[in-house]
Amino acid sequence: MQTKVSENRGQALKPTPETRPFWEAAKRRELQIQQCHECGAHYFYPRPMCPYCLSRNVAWVTCSGRGRLHTFVINYRPPRHYASDSPYVIGIVELEEGPRLMTNIVGVAPDPKALRCDMPVEVVFEDIDENFALPKFRPIP
Amino acid sequence: MTRSDRSQLRGAVAIVGAGESDWVGRLPNKSALTLHMEAAHNALADAGLRKEDVDAVFTAGRNMANEVPEYLGIRPRYVDGTQMGGCSFLAHVEHALAGIVAGLFDVALITHGESGYSRVGMPATRWGDDSNNAQFELIYGYAGPTTGYGLVATRHMHVYGTTKEQMAEVAVATRKWAALNPRAFLRDPITIDDVLSSRLIAWPFNLLDCCLVTDGGAAIVVTSAERAKDLPQKPVYVLGTGEAVSHQMVSQMPNFDRWDAAMISGTQAFSMAGIKHEDIDVCELYDAFTIVPILALEALGFCKPGEGGPFVSGQRTAPGGDFPMNTNGGGLSYTHTGMYGMFAIVEAVRQLRGECGPRQVPQAQIALCHGTGGTWSSAATLILATEIP
Ligand SMILES: [Zn+2]
């Protein structure tokens, strides 16, 4: 399973054995992260052992899909070959379960007046080709 | 040796030579390795040493621990290619200290060369399609440092009320220092309004919030304090060192309103040096973006968390201000090859030797150098002095 995200993005997406379950879940419209059964912590990105206690006793769980926009930038200079109607919002979302991840904030103007740290957001999935869907987030009204 | 004994290392080694490539800026006719070579040549000449005297080579960059000794014709018996980004060379000083004190080698050459603008003879830097960076950051149009450093600026503005005007103060003050440095890439004066009205790169950064992209090299020579006494230059003693890494991908940064790695490296350096903040005469704080020195001042304890913005206001860090900072013109206006840290060390050495002409900080006796690596990922701190207190 490997694909060009799209002809004009240039960045191919190629899961590893460790990350494949995340991408398979995203394709099903589920945001999945891992939880440690030893210390209880949720964590992201995917790894075979808990980064807090190094236990192997970990499992995939489905997130609520809600969280808060921890911080963001509005990018006016996309990387080469990354097609976008610039500017676009790159955000760090803190999930209800605790971990943070990078994402795009969509469904809102790319304007610092329209965005605020800690504003509530929820996941939406965008198909990028027949194999992959990308979790992005939009403000919850 | 326990951690509390770190102070026993204070002043054990000295920087005895410092040099840069013949010129810095736009150098389309020189490869990265030639920039290493010029810097090493000039630093060794400055130290009054020959390459045969070098028994340890330190450098950062893929394969560079093999390539640099080959290119220079040095066969070291100790090599260190630690690559933690732009502050790698500050960490190399700590590693050289450890090796010299342990008796593993006598003379360490630490070199940097990067064709950051012209990209001549540079190693490939692209992340693999199956890297975590590609899957969890680049896929979102993440554009590297211009976007990663800004994530911290936005959160700091939210939590503490830091303003874009305060960030611009850093760019304006640094340009004033560059105006005093004939080698600086940009020397024309700028105003806060110029910074705020320069084109947007990635909000909250405008163009003049961002460092340069240039070509250049720099190198230093480190040996024991004892051997330093027999060499021609006034020794610059290493009083304190610290290094730390907290993450690689910026999305894994533990806190976005403070710089954890710098808090660790700074604490190590100050505890080893045994001096107070007010003892420091000049600071060279890696300024990849205007927000970086602001966070560094907080993390290193020059001010409280959240007070970095007010700290730099009123052109306090400019020539004539009471807190001389980035006296060569910094990464913002002097030069920024990609891994700027070595230039911060060289400038601190020159200030402590009193070689800086119109930009000389009067009676500079203790200097602090601090660098960042990756995207707030790593940090390293050096406290340097003309005497061992
Ligand atoms: Zn655990």
Short mmCIF file of N, CA and C in Angstrom, two decimals, chain A residues 39 88 105 141:
data_model
loop_
_atom_site.label_atom_id
_atom_site.label_comp_id
_atom_site.label_asym_id
_atom_site.label_seq_id
_atom_site.Cartn_x
_atom_site.Cartn_y
_atom_site.Cartn_z
N CYS A 39 0.15 1.77 32.04
CA CYS A 39 0.11 3.07 32.75
C CYS A 39 -1.15 3.86 32.40
N TYR A 88 -3.10 28.51 4.13
CA TYR A 88 -3.85 27.44 4.78
C TYR A 88 -3.37 27.31 6.22
N ILE A 105 -6.59 22.87 9.82
CA ILE A 105 -7.87 23.35 10.31
C ILE A 105 -8.64 23.85 9.09
N PRO A 141 -19.16 24.63 16.10
CA PRO A 141 -19.84 25.92 16.31
C PRO A 141 -20.33 26.08 17.76
#
